[in-house]
XYZ file of N, CA, C and O in Angstrom:
880
model
N -17.544 -8.902 -37.867
C -18.610 -8.339 -37.032
C -18.606 -8.971 -35.639
O -18.787 -8.280 -34.637
N -18.401 -10.300 -35.581
C -18.373 -10.979 -34.282
C -17.195 -10.494 -33.449
O -17.320 -10.295 -32.238
N -16.042 -10.301 -34.084
C -14.869 -9.806 -33.358
C -15.104 -8.396 -32.841
O -14.708 -8.057 -31.725
N -15.765 -7.565 -33.652
C -16.041 -6.194 -33.228
C -16.991 -6.161 -32.043
O -16.789 -5.404 -31.091
N -18.037 -6.989 -32.090
C -18.984 -7.040 -30.979
C -18.326 -7.566 -29.711
O -18.573 -7.076 -28.610
N -17.491 -8.591 -29.844
C -16.794 -9.141 -28.678
C -15.833 -8.123 -28.091
O -15.665 -8.037 -26.872
N -15.213 -7.339 -28.946
C -14.288 -6.308 -28.478
C -15.043 -5.219 -27.727
O -14.581 -4.721 -26.706
N -16.214 -4.846 -28.227
C -17.020 -3.832 -27.551
C -17.489 -4.304 -26.180
O -17.653 -3.513 -25.265
N -17.687 -5.616 -26.048
C -18.182 -6.167 -24.786
C -17.187 -5.989 -23.656
O -17.582 -5.914 -22.485
N -15.885 -5.951 -23.972
C -14.866 -5.802 -22.933
C -14.199 -4.432 -22.975
O -13.235 -4.202 -22.245
N -14.693 -3.536 -23.804
C -14.135 -2.189 -23.885
C -14.508 -1.413 -22.629
O -15.694 -1.220 -22.344
N -13.543 -0.927 -21.849
C -13.876 -0.207 -20.610
C -14.691 1.059 -20.842
O -15.545 1.412 -20.030
N -14.437 1.741 -21.969
C -15.197 2.958 -22.260
C -16.671 2.632 -22.496
O -17.561 3.357 -22.029
N -16.945 1.537 -23.208
C -18.326 1.132 -23.472
C -19.013 0.725 -22.175
O -20.177 1.072 -21.933
N -18.293 -0.012 -21.316
C -18.877 -0.442 -20.043
C -19.239 0.760 -19.181
O -20.323 0.807 -18.576
N -18.342 1.743 -19.103
C -18.629 2.950 -18.328
C -19.803 3.728 -18.924
O -20.630 4.289 -18.189
N -19.873 3.766 -20.251
C -20.971 4.465 -20.918
C -22.305 3.794 -20.621
O -23.303 4.473 -20.330
N -22.339 2.459 -20.664
C -23.576 1.722 -20.385
C -24.014 1.951 -18.945
O -25.193 2.209 -18.665
N -23.065 1.872 -18.001
C -23.400 2.095 -16.590
C -23.915 3.516 -16.381
O -24.893 3.740 -15.653
N -23.295 4.485 -17.048
C -23.738 5.874 -16.923
C -25.147 6.090 -17.464
O -25.960 6.785 -16.854
N -25.435 5.483 -18.614
C -26.770 5.614 -19.210
C -27.829 4.983 -18.324
O -28.905 5.565 -18.092
N -27.547 3.779 -17.785
C -28.504 3.111 -16.896
C -28.739 3.930 -15.627
O -29.879 4.066 -15.170
N -27.669 4.469 -15.063
C -27.800 5.297 -13.862
C -28.644 6.535 -14.143
O -29.502 6.917 -13.334
N -28.411 7.161 -15.307
C -29.190 8.346 -15.670
C -30.670 8.008 -15.831
O -31.546 8.742 -15.347
N -30.965 6.891 -16.512
C -32.365 6.516 -16.747
C -33.085 6.221 -15.428
O -34.226 6.662 -15.222
N -32.421 5.507 -14.524
C -33.043 5.177 -13.241
C -33.280 6.443 -12.423
O -34.356 6.642 -11.848
N -32.270 7.319 -12.397
C -32.408 8.575 -11.650
C -33.473 9.468 -12.271
O -34.254 10.110 -11.552
N -33.535 9.505 -13.602
C -34.522 10.335 -14.287
C -35.940 9.848 -13.981
O -36.851 10.654 -13.761
N -36.119 8.511 -13.981
C -37.440 7.959 -13.654
C -37.854 8.343 -12.236
O -39.007 8.711 -11.983
N -36.908 8.262 -11.291
C -37.224 8.642 -9.916
C -37.545 10.114 -9.787
O -38.460 10.503 -9.045
N -36.817 10.956 -10.533
C -37.053 12.409 -10.470
C -38.423 12.775 -11.042
O -39.192 13.513 -10.421
N -38.724 12.247 -12.231
C -40.021 12.528 -12.850
C -41.155 11.943 -12.010
O -42.216 12.557 -11.856
N -40.917 10.761 -11.448
C -41.942 10.133 -10.617
C -42.264 10.938 -9.379
O -43.431 11.038 -8.983
N -41.241 11.558 -8.773
C -41.488 12.384 -7.588
C -42.194 13.686 -7.960
O -43.030 14.182 -7.205
N -41.876 14.251 -9.130
C -42.525 15.487 -9.555
C -43.985 15.258 -9.941
O -44.855 16.067 -9.619
N -44.238 14.139 -10.641
C -45.582 13.837 -11.108
C -46.360 12.975 -10.125
O -47.525 12.674 -10.371
N -45.682 12.553 -9.043
C -46.300 11.667 -8.048
C -46.835 10.401 -8.713
O -47.951 9.969 -8.464
N -45.982 9.830 -9.572
C -46.321 8.608 -10.293
C -45.700 7.418 -9.566
O -44.474 7.318 -9.450
N -46.540 6.505 -9.104
C -46.059 5.379 -8.309
C -45.183 4.448 -9.138
O -44.160 3.947 -8.664
N -45.562 4.196 -10.392
C -44.793 3.284 -11.240
C -43.367 3.780 -11.446
O -42.406 3.007 -11.368
N -43.216 5.080 -11.725
C -41.882 5.638 -11.918
C -41.095 5.659 -10.615
O -39.875 5.453 -10.614
N -41.780 5.898 -9.499
C -41.096 5.913 -8.212
C -40.595 4.530 -7.806
O -39.619 4.408 -7.066
N -41.261 3.486 -8.290
C -40.844 2.132 -7.950
C -39.668 1.645 -8.799
O -39.081 0.602 -8.493
N -39.306 2.390 -9.848
C -38.204 1.978 -10.713
C -36.875 1.867 -9.976
O -36.179 0.853 -10.108
N -36.464 2.887 -9.171
C -35.202 2.730 -8.436
C -35.236 1.562 -7.462
O -34.217 0.909 -7.246
N -36.394 1.287 -6.856
C -36.495 0.184 -5.910
C -36.330 -1.160 -6.621
O -35.685 -2.071 -6.104
N -36.923 -1.281 -7.819
C -36.840 -2.551 -8.552
C -35.444 -2.788 -9.106
O -35.043 -3.943 -9.296
N -34.705 -1.708 -9.373
C -33.374 -1.841 -9.965
C -32.274 -1.920 -8.910
O -31.087 -1.944 -9.260
N -32.618 -1.921 -7.648
C -31.603 -2.019 -6.595
C -30.922 -3.375 -6.656
O -31.573 -4.390 -6.877
N -29.595 -3.413 -6.472
C -28.873 -4.696 -6.564
C -29.168 -5.582 -5.373
O -29.117 -5.151 -4.236
N -29.475 -6.863 -5.640
C -29.745 -7.829 -4.570
C -28.898 -9.087 -4.734
O -29.155 -10.083 -4.080
N -27.901 -9.055 -5.636
C -27.142 -10.268 -5.950
C -25.792 -10.211 -5.264
O -25.069 -9.229 -5.397
N -25.445 -11.275 -4.551
C -24.149 -11.386 -3.904
C -23.362 -12.469 -4.625
O -23.813 -13.607 -4.740
N -22.185 -12.125 -5.120
C -21.386 -13.054 -5.907
C -20.492 -13.870 -4.992
O -19.774 -13.326 -4.177
N -20.511 -15.195 -5.166
C -19.672 -16.075 -4.374
C -18.292 -16.172 -5.009
O -18.056 -15.708 -6.121
N -17.373 -16.805 -4.296
C -15.994 -16.906 -4.771
C -15.883 -17.658 -6.096
O -15.215 -17.182 -7.028
N -16.509 -18.853 -6.270
C -16.413 -19.536 -7.575
C -17.001 -18.707 -8.708
O -16.461 -18.676 -9.806
N -18.115 -18.024 -8.444
C -18.720 -17.190 -9.483
C -17.808 -16.021 -9.827
O -17.664 -15.654 -10.999
N -17.204 -15.419 -8.798
C -16.298 -14.296 -9.037
C -15.096 -14.735 -9.859
O -14.685 -14.050 -10.805
N -14.517 -15.893 -9.525
C -13.355 -16.384 -10.265
C -13.735 -16.717 -11.709
O -12.962 -16.442 -12.636
N -14.917 -17.316 -11.901
C -15.358 -17.628 -13.249
C -15.564 -16.383 -14.084
O -15.207 -16.353 -15.270
N -16.131 -15.334 -13.480
C -16.356 -14.086 -14.213
C -15.038 -13.408 -14.548
O -14.855 -12.904 -15.670
N -14.112 -13.388 -13.577
C -12.793 -12.806 -13.835
C -12.082 -13.562 -14.955
O -11.471 -12.955 -15.840
N -12.169 -14.889 -14.936
C -11.541 -15.710 -15.987
C -12.130 -15.387 -17.353
O -11.397 -15.257 -18.345
N -13.452 -15.260 -17.399
C -14.119 -14.964 -18.674
C -13.690 -13.605 -19.219
O -13.405 -13.464 -20.421
N -13.608 -12.621 -18.346
C -13.241 -11.270 -18.787
C -11.790 -11.229 -19.262
O -11.485 -10.668 -20.327
N -10.887 -11.833 -18.488
C -9.462 -11.795 -18.841
C -9.197 -12.561 -20.127
O -8.453 -12.096 -21.010
N -9.788 -13.748 -20.289
C -9.578 -14.532 -21.508
C -10.123 -13.806 -22.736
O -9.510 -13.830 -23.812
N -11.279 -13.163 -22.574
C -11.818 -12.380 -23.685
C -10.934 -11.193 -24.027
O -10.759 -10.851 -25.210
N -10.352 -10.569 -22.997
C -9.462 -9.434 -23.238
C -8.181 -9.882 -23.931
O -7.643 -9.160 -24.781
N -7.677 -11.073 -23.588
C -6.468 -11.593 -24.239
C -6.715 -11.820 -25.732
O -5.881 -11.469 -26.574
N -7.860 -12.394 -26.057
C -8.178 -12.682 -27.466
C -8.221 -11.401 -28.292
O -7.755 -11.354 -29.434
N -8.765 -10.325 -27.710
C -8.968 -9.079 -28.459
C -7.967 -7.999 -28.049
O -8.269 -6.808 -28.143
N -6.783 -8.426 -27.634
C -5.773 -7.491 -27.121
C -5.392 -6.441 -28.161
O -5.265 -5.264 -27.857
N -5.200 -6.860 -29.402
C -4.760 -5.934 -30.449
C -5.913 -5.218 -31.145
O -5.678 -4.356 -32.003
N -7.140 -5.543 -30.788
C -8.288 -4.987 -31.505
C -8.689 -3.600 -31.008
O -9.385 -2.874 -31.713
N -8.294 -3.244 -29.798
C -8.728 -1.974 -29.226
C -7.597 -1.392 -28.390
O -7.061 -2.059 -27.501
N -7.242 -0.141 -28.655
C -6.105 0.484 -27.968
C -6.386 0.697 -26.478
O -5.500 0.506 -25.633
N -7.615 1.090 -26.149
C -7.966 1.292 -24.742
C -7.867 -0.009 -23.961
O -7.351 -0.054 -22.843
N -8.376 -1.090 -24.556
C -8.298 -2.399 -23.918
C -6.843 -2.842 -23.774
O -6.443 -3.393 -22.737
N -6.045 -2.588 -24.779
C -4.624 -2.951 -24.741
C -3.909 -2.210 -23.615
O -3.137 -2.816 -22.852
N -4.163 -0.918 -23.482
C -3.536 -0.145 -22.405
C -4.002 -0.618 -21.031
O -3.210 -0.641 -20.072
N -5.271 -1.001 -20.923
C -5.801 -1.484 -19.649
C -5.141 -2.800 -19.249
O -4.764 -2.992 -18.080
N -4.964 -3.717 -20.212
C -4.317 -4.994 -19.917
C -2.854 -4.782 -19.535
O -2.355 -5.380 -18.570
N -2.169 -3.920 -20.265
C -0.764 -3.648 -19.951
C -0.624 -3.047 -18.549
O 0.283 -3.417 -17.791
N -1.521 -2.140 -18.207
C -1.484 -1.544 -16.867
C -1.726 -2.610 -15.796
O -1.019 -2.647 -14.779
N -2.713 -3.483 -16.029
C -3.029 -4.519 -15.047
C -1.892 -5.501 -14.861
O -1.571 -5.897 -13.729
N -1.250 -5.916 -15.953
C -0.167 -6.879 -15.853
C 1.048 -6.289 -15.146
O 1.721 -6.970 -14.357
N 1.328 -5.018 -15.403
C 2.451 -4.379 -14.718
C 2.127 -4.111 -13.257
O 2.976 -4.267 -12.383
N 0.876 -3.705 -12.977
C 0.479 -3.355 -11.616
C 0.442 -4.587 -10.714
O 0.874 -4.526 -9.548
N -0.058 -5.712 -11.244
C -0.201 -6.926 -10.434
C 0.933 -7.932 -10.670
O 0.891 -9.027 -10.118
N 1.911 -7.560 -11.475
C 3.070 -8.419 -11.742
C 2.625 -9.816 -12.187
O 2.998 -10.835 -11.599
N 1.818 -9.859 -13.228
C 1.284 -11.130 -13.727
C 1.302 -11.118 -15.248
O 1.605 -10.089 -15.865
N 0.965 -12.267 -15.818
C 0.980 -12.381 -17.278
C -0.036 -13.434 -17.708
O 0.040 -14.585 -17.268
N -0.968 -13.054 -18.549
C -1.969 -13.995 -19.046
C -3.061 -14.271 -18.029
O -3.214 -13.575 -17.030
N -3.848 -15.320 -18.319
C -4.940 -15.689 -17.424
C -4.465 -16.584 -16.310
O -4.239 -16.159 -15.181
N -4.289 -17.884 -16.624
C -3.747 -18.844 -15.666
C -2.225 -18.801 -15.674
O -1.578 -18.917 -14.634
N -1.629 -18.618 -16.846
C -0.177 -18.515 -16.975
C 0.146 -17.677 -18.206
O -0.747 -17.288 -18.971
N 1.428 -17.427 -18.418
C 1.844 -16.606 -19.551
C 1.552 -17.279 -20.888
O 1.448 -16.608 -21.918
N 1.382 -18.597 -20.889
C 1.120 -19.321 -22.138
C -0.320 -19.128 -22.628
O -0.643 -19.554 -23.734
N -1.173 -18.492 -21.817
C -2.533 -18.186 -22.265
C -2.537 -17.174 -23.399
O -3.554 -17.030 -24.091
N -1.413 -16.466 -23.576
C -1.349 -15.499 -24.666
C -1.356 -16.175 -26.031
O -1.460 -15.507 -27.062
N -1.254 -17.496 -26.040
C -1.362 -18.226 -27.301
C -2.785 -18.180 -27.850
O -3.018 -18.527 -29.012
N -3.754 -17.749 -27.014
C -5.135 -17.599 -27.487
C -5.271 -16.424 -28.461
O -6.208 -16.374 -29.243
N -4.333 -15.487 -28.377
C -4.365 -14.339 -29.272
C -3.769 -14.719 -30.626
O -2.750 -15.411 -30.695
N -4.400 -14.270 -31.692
C -3.982 -14.668 -33.033
C -2.577 -14.167 -33.371
O -1.879 -14.778 -34.183
N -2.142 -13.088 -32.770
C -0.810 -12.572 -33.062
C 0.265 -13.308 -32.266
O 1.368 -13.514 -32.746
N -0.063 -13.693 -31.028
C 0.906 -14.359 -30.157
C 0.775 -15.877 -30.178
O 1.470 -16.556 -29.427
N -0.125 -16.396 -31.002
C -0.343 -17.839 -31.063
C 0.965 -18.570 -31.379
O 1.727 -18.160 -32.252
N 1.197 -19.671 -30.640
C 2.499 -20.337 -30.712
C 2.519 -21.534 -31.662
O 3.447 -22.341 -31.605
N 1.533 -21.679 -32.514
C 1.547 -22.781 -33.478
C 2.465 -22.447 -34.647
O 2.690 -21.274 -34.966
N 2.981 -23.509 -35.283
C 3.929 -23.306 -36.379
C 3.281 -22.639 -37.588
O 3.969 -22.023 -38.412
N 1.952 -22.745 -37.712
C 1.268 -22.170 -38.872
C 1.041 -20.664 -38.734
O 0.599 -20.028 -39.694
N 1.351 -20.093 -37.595
C 1.123 -18.666 -37.378
C 2.231 -17.861 -38.050
O 3.408 -17.991 -37.687
N 1.904 -17.010 -39.042
C 2.947 -16.247 -39.745
C 3.341 -14.954 -39.030
O 4.218 -14.228 -39.522
N 2.724 -14.647 -37.913
C 2.989 -13.386 -37.234
C 4.424 -13.323 -36.715
O 4.997 -14.319 -36.270
N 4.992 -12.121 -36.740
C 6.332 -11.924 -36.188
C 6.345 -12.028 -34.662
O 7.411 -12.186 -34.071
N 5.160 -11.915 -34.064
C 5.054 -12.017 -32.605
C 4.678 -13.418 -32.147
O 4.252 -13.613 -31.021
N 4.854 -14.390 -33.011
C 4.519 -15.776 -32.671
C 5.302 -16.230 -31.436
O 6.488 -15.986 -31.310
N 4.573 -16.849 -30.481
C 5.159 -17.372 -29.237
C 5.650 -16.265 -28.302
O 6.380 -16.545 -27.346
N 5.244 -15.025 -28.566
C 5.670 -13.919 -27.697
C 4.600 -13.591 -26.671
O 3.508 -14.167 -26.678
N 4.912 -12.653 -25.797
C 3.963 -12.100 -24.835
C 4.116 -10.587 -24.870
O 5.160 -10.077 -25.307
N 3.123 -9.821 -24.431
C 3.251 -8.361 -24.414
C 4.410 -7.899 -23.531
O 4.804 -8.594 -22.587
N 4.922 -6.718 -23.826
C 6.049 -6.184 -23.062
C 5.701 -5.948 -21.598
O 6.591 -5.899 -20.749
N 4.394 -5.815 -21.295
C 3.986 -5.582 -19.909
C 4.187 -6.806 -19.033
O 4.095 -6.717 -17.808
N 4.463 -7.965 -19.651
C 4.757 -9.178 -18.888
C 6.204 -9.219 -18.425
O 6.555 -10.032 -17.556
N 7.073 -8.387 -19.006
C 8.503 -8.460 -18.733
C 8.834 -7.913 -17.353
O 8.172 -6.983 -16.853
N 9.846 -8.486 -16.743
C 10.330 -7.990 -15.461
C 10.915 -6.595 -15.659
O 11.687 -6.358 -16.604
N 10.544 -5.673 -14.792
C 10.943 -4.283 -14.956
C 12.340 -4.050 -14.385
O 12.658 -4.502 -13.282
N 13.147 -3.326 -15.145
C 14.476 -2.933 -14.699
C 14.411 -1.462 -14.300
O 14.065 -0.598 -15.109
N 14.738 -1.186 -13.044
C 14.634 0.191 -12.538
C 15.571 1.138 -13.280
O 15.301 2.345 -13.360
N 16.679 0.631 -13.808
C 17.642 1.487 -14.492
C 17.338 1.639 -15.980
O 18.018 2.392 -16.673
N 16.337 0.937 -16.445
C 16.001 0.999 -17.868
C 15.201 2.256 -18.168
O 14.122 2.466 -17.611
N 15.738 3.106 -19.015
C 15.086 4.369 -19.360
C 14.074 4.170 -20.479
O 12.937 4.645 -20.405
N 14.465 3.468 -21.519
C 13.602 3.205 -22.670
C 13.078 1.770 -22.568
O 13.866 0.832 -22.399
N 11.758 1.598 -22.656
C 11.147 0.274 -22.538
C 11.371 -0.514 -23.822
O 11.119 -0.023 -24.924
N 11.845 -1.720 -23.668
C 12.029 -2.622 -24.803
C 10.723 -3.355 -25.061
O 10.354 -4.276 -24.343
N 9.993 -2.944 -26.081
C 8.680 -3.533 -26.370
C 8.774 -4.933 -26.961
O 7.757 -5.610 -27.098
N 9.987 -5.374 -27.312
C 10.183 -6.714 -27.867
C 10.771 -7.671 -26.829
O 11.263 -8.744 -27.187
N 10.702 -7.300 -25.557
C 11.329 -8.117 -24.519
C 10.610 -9.449 -24.317
O 11.177 -10.381 -23.755
N 9.375 -9.553 -24.779
C 8.629 -10.799 -24.601
C 8.732 -11.747 -25.773
O 7.991 -12.740 -25.833
N 9.665 -11.479 -26.695
C 9.786 -12.284 -27.906
C 10.158 -13.732 -27.574
O 11.142 -14.013 -26.894
N 9.333 -14.686 -28.052
C 9.628 -16.105 -27.932
C 9.504 -16.689 -26.534
O 9.956 -17.819 -26.294
N 8.894 -15.985 -25.611
C 8.838 -16.452 -24.224
C 7.925 -17.667 -24.040
O 8.142 -18.476 -23.143
N 6.905 -17.791 -24.872
C 6.005 -18.935 -24.729
C 6.673 -20.259 -25.081
O 6.237 -21.322 -24.638
N 7.737 -20.188 -25.857
C 8.453 -21.395 -26.225
C 9.372 -21.883 -25.106
O 9.901 -22.996 -25.188
N 9.548 -21.065 -24.070
C 10.409 -21.426 -22.948
C 9.603 -22.098 -21.843
O 8.387 -21.936 -21.752
N 10.293 -22.848 -20.996
C 9.665 -23.427 -19.824
C 9.468 -22.389 -18.744
O 9.957 -21.254 -18.834
N 8.748 -22.782 -17.675
C 8.443 -21.831 -16.608
C 9.706 -21.292 -15.951
O 9.828 -20.076 -15.737
N 10.638 -22.164 -15.607
C 11.839 -21.732 -14.914
C 12.696 -20.830 -15.791
O 13.226 -19.806 -15.329
N 12.816 -21.191 -17.051
C 13.614 -20.379 -17.963
C 12.970 -19.031 -18.222
O 13.643 -17.998 -18.244
N 11.639 -19.042 -18.426
C 10.935 -17.784 -18.721
C 10.842 -16.880 -17.506
O 10.763 -15.650 -17.648
N 10.841 -17.454 -16.298
C 10.698 -16.647 -15.080
C 11.860 -15.692 -14.866
O 11.763 -14.769 -14.064
N 12.969 -15.896 -15.568
C 14.097 -14.984 -15.461
C 13.879 -13.713 -16.271
O 14.603 -12.721 -16.077
N 12.860 -13.728 -17.145
C 12.631 -12.582 -18.025
C 11.239 -11.971 -17.863
O 11.077 -10.762 -18.046
N 10.232 -12.797 -17.561
C 8.850 -12.302 -17.501
C 8.161 -12.834 -16.251
O 8.669 -13.726 -15.561
N 6.973 -12.266 -15.972
C 6.112 -12.803 -14.920
C 5.421 -14.051 -15.482
O 4.823 -14.001 -16.554
N 5.536 -15.148 -14.782
C 4.927 -16.390 -15.262
C 3.596 -16.689 -14.577
O 2.842 -17.544 -15.046
N 3.296 -16.004 -13.464
C 2.031 -16.224 -12.775
C 0.886 -15.576 -13.531
O 1.032 -14.474 -14.079
N -0.267 -16.244 -13.549
C -1.439 -15.707 -14.228
C -2.109 -14.594 -13.440
O -1.924 -14.468 -12.222
N -2.898 -13.797 -14.137
C -3.562 -12.646 -13.511
C -4.871 -13.023 -12.819
O -5.364 -12.250 -12.000
N -5.445 -14.188 -13.141
C -6.739 -14.549 -12.556
C -6.604 -14.759 -11.057
O -7.303 -14.119 -10.256
N -5.698 -15.659 -10.656
C -5.510 -15.915 -9.231
C -4.983 -14.682 -8.517
O -5.365 -14.402 -7.369
N -4.106 -13.929 -9.172
C -3.559 -12.713 -8.562
C -4.658 -11.701 -8.291
O -4.709 -11.093 -7.214
N -5.551 -11.521 -9.261
C -6.631 -10.555 -9.099
C -7.643 -11.017 -8.057
O -8.109 -10.218 -7.233
N -7.980 -12.320 -8.059
C -8.919 -12.850 -7.064
C -8.335 -12.718 -5.656
O -9.037 -12.333 -4.712
N -7.039 -13.019 -5.501
C -6.392 -12.873 -4.198
C -6.361 -11.412 -3.751
O -6.522 -11.112 -2.558
N -6.156 -10.494 -4.705
C -6.166 -9.069 -4.364
C -7.554 -8.640 -3.890
O -7.676 -7.858 -2.940
N -8.592 -9.146 -4.548
C -9.960 -8.821 -4.139
C -10.222 -9.332 -2.730
O -10.802 -8.633 -1.889
N -9.772 -10.575 -2.429
C -9.981 -11.150 -1.101
C -9.235 -10.362 -0.032
O -9.746 -10.161 1.074
N -8.025 -9.918 -0.339
C -7.234 -9.186 0.645
C -7.705 -7.747 0.834
O -7.285 -7.082 1.791
N -8.547 -7.255 -0.063
C -9.044 -5.876 0.045
C -10.568 -5.845 0.149
O -11.202 -4.884 -0.309
N -11.130 -6.887 0.759
C -12.585 -6.961 0.876
C -13.149 -5.811 1.697
O -14.201 -5.251 1.369
N -12.471 -5.459 2.794
C -12.972 -4.382 3.633
C -12.953 -3.048 2.889
O -13.897 -2.251 2.987
N -11.880 -2.820 2.123
C -11.797 -1.586 1.337
C -12.876 -1.544 0.270
O -13.588 -0.534 0.111
N -13.017 -2.655 -0.471
C -14.034 -2.715 -1.514
C -15.437 -2.636 -0.929
O -16.327 -2.001 -1.500
N -15.617 -3.297 0.250
C -16.917 -3.216 0.916
C -17.250 -1.804 1.363
O -18.400 -1.360 1.257
N -16.231 -1.084 1.844
C -16.454 0.308 2.252
C -16.820 1.192 1.070
O -17.707 2.046 1.174
N -16.129 0.981 -0.058
C -16.452 1.762 -1.258
C -17.865 1.448 -1.740
O -18.643 2.345 -2.090
N -18.195 0.129 -1.743
C -19.539 -0.266 -2.170
C -20.601 0.307 -1.248
O -21.666 0.763 -1.695
N -20.311 0.303 0.066
C -21.272 0.858 1.025
C -21.436 2.359 0.828
O -22.551 2.887 0.879
N -20.305 3.044 0.581
C -20.388 4.480 0.336
C -21.201 4.817 -0.899
O -21.917 5.822 -0.934
N -21.092 3.965 -1.931
C -21.889 4.184 -3.141
C -23.340 3.788 -2.949
O -24.236 4.341 -3.587
N -23.577 2.826 -2.051
C -24.934 2.315 -1.868
C -25.775 3.188 -0.944
O -27.004 3.227 -1.084
N -25.136 3.887 0.006
C -25.893 4.682 0.992
C -26.774 5.735 0.321
O -27.978 5.834 0.633
N -26.253 6.564 -0.605
C -27.146 7.531 -1.263
C -28.300 6.864 -2.003
O -29.426 7.382 -2.014
N -28.021 5.701 -2.623
C -29.087 4.993 -3.328
C -30.140 4.477 -2.352
O -31.351 4.564 -2.629
N -29.696 3.951 -1.217
C -30.640 3.447 -0.220
C -31.485 4.577 0.349
O -32.685 4.402 0.602
N -30.856 5.740 0.576
C -31.611 6.906 1.067
C -32.661 7.319 0.041
O -33.817 7.613 0.387
N -32.260 7.338 -1.244
C -33.220 7.675 -2.296
C -34.363 6.686 -2.374
O -35.528 7.070 -2.557
N -34.052 5.383 -2.227
C -35.097 4.357 -2.240
C -36.031 4.519 -1.057
O -37.257 4.397 -1.188
N -35.462 4.830 0.120
C -36.288 5.026 1.319
C -37.227 6.222 1.152
O -38.431 6.138 1.469
N -36.696 7.334 0.645
C -37.534 8.523 0.430
C -38.608 8.254 -0.626
O -39.754 8.729 -0.492
N -38.248 7.506 -1.675
C -39.232 7.169 -2.707
C -40.343 6.299 -2.129
O -41.531 6.493 -2.453
N -39.984 5.364 -1.244
C -40.996 4.497 -0.634
C -41.915 5.294 0.282
O -43.131 5.045 0.328
N -41.349 6.265 1.007
C -42.178 7.120 1.865
C -43.161 7.919 1.020
O -44.351 8.044 1.357
N -42.675 8.478 -0.097
C -43.548 9.247 -0.987
C -44.624 8.354 -1.595
O -45.788 8.777 -1.738
N -44.274 7.122 -1.952
C -45.258 6.179 -2.499
C -46.360 5.910 -1.484
O -47.553 5.905 -1.819
N -45.992 5.696 -0.224
C -46.992 5.452 0.828
C -47.898 6.660 1.020
O -49.117 6.514 1.218
N -47.321 7.875 0.958
C -48.137 9.080 1.093
C -49.116 9.222 -0.073
O -50.282 9.614 0.124
N -48.651 8.925 -1.286
C -49.530 9.012 -2.455
C -50.666 8.002 -2.339
O -51.831 8.311 -2.636
N -50.357 6.778 -1.894
C -51.394 5.761 -1.735
C -52.401 6.161 -0.665
O -53.611 5.916 -0.816
N -51.936 6.791 0.406
C -52.854 7.271 1.440
C -53.787 8.356 0.889
O -54.989 8.375 1.206
N -53.230 9.241 0.056
C -54.056 10.288 -0.552
C -55.098 9.687 -1.504
O -56.248 10.135 -1.556
N -54.682 8.642 -2.251
C -55.620 7.983 -3.165
C -56.746 7.315 -2.381
O -57.937 7.402 -2.744
N -56.398 6.649 -1.289
C -57.421 6.010 -0.461
C -58.367 7.046 0.124
O -59.589 6.827 0.184
N -57.826 8.208 0.529
C -58.670 9.262 1.092
C -59.622 9.824 0.042
O -60.809 10.065 0.328
N -59.130 10.022 -1.181
C -59.978 10.521 -2.252
C -61.087 9.528 -2.598
O -62.241 9.910 -2.806
N -60.733 8.238 -2.647
C -61.748 7.217 -2.919
C -62.782 7.163 -1.808
O -63.995 7.013 -2.072
N -62.329 7.303 -0.599
C -63.258 7.293 0.533
C -64.209 8.489 0.458
O -65.426 8.358 0.685
N -63.664 9.660 0.123
C -64.519 10.852 0.009
C -65.517 10.721 -1.134
O -66.680 11.149 -1.012
N -65.111 10.126 -2.261
C -66.024 9.945 -3.382
C -67.147 8.966 -3.052
O -68.287 9.148 -3.464
N -66.806 7.909 -2.309
C -67.811 6.913 -1.952
C -68.832 7.446 -0.949
O -69.984 7.019 -0.947
N -68.442 8.373 -0.114
C -69.329 8.862 0.941
C -69.854 10.265 0.658
O -70.440 10.888 1.530
N -69.624 10.752 -0.572
C -70.095 12.096 -0.892
C -71.629 12.147 -0.946
O -72.234 13.166 -0.631
N -72.273 11.033 -1.348
C -73.723 11.007 -1.415
C -74.377 10.751 -0.043
O -75.586 10.769 0.081
N -73.589 10.500 0.950
C -74.105 10.253 2.297
C -74.712 11.535 2.850
O -74.071 12.586 2.863
N -76.000 11.529 3.348
C -76.636 12.755 3.869
C -75.925 13.316 5.072
O -76.041 14.500 5.391
N -75.157 12.462 5.771
C -74.432 12.941 6.946
C -73.004 13.408 6.594
O -72.228 13.723 7.490
N -72.690 13.438 5.291
C -71.341 13.807 4.872
C -71.117 15.321 5.085
O -71.945 16.116 4.703
């Protein structure tokens, strides 16, 4: 049960589903709040707006946590396995800090007590790609963890994915910032319109209270 829950935590499909559900609930609250002129519902998008800025050490720690968790549960979920293989091939890296991090996985663990046939191996996505190779050799990472860095570097990527991914994020900050800004602008516009509607509703409430208080006035 613990392995299943941990696997679900890093499953990309589950993460996308959770984000979609949260987005729908926040948008639904704002929509109903504007139709019913309910201040509490209108304040929901404003309260859920992101205000957290992640620093470099925090970002590296989070990336490390995600990658190490994905390595442990590599064989537990096909979607997660395909995502890791794509990332390792795309960024030309292997493991977290180094290719020997794959020993955290029960199948690739390099201890003598491990009965797995993949003991001391790494996934095929760690292997150096040959442009002339038509059929991928899925056993190309066999026994690579037992080799030293220099020896293994002739066959696989020995650099870890954590530093590679963090460096990629730093080198594409403007691109990522532009994407984040593009996603944030519609939300900010919605928050601004919701705040304007909230102020109008409060003004109407104050006017109604004022009229009720002065209705008994003979000069009303």
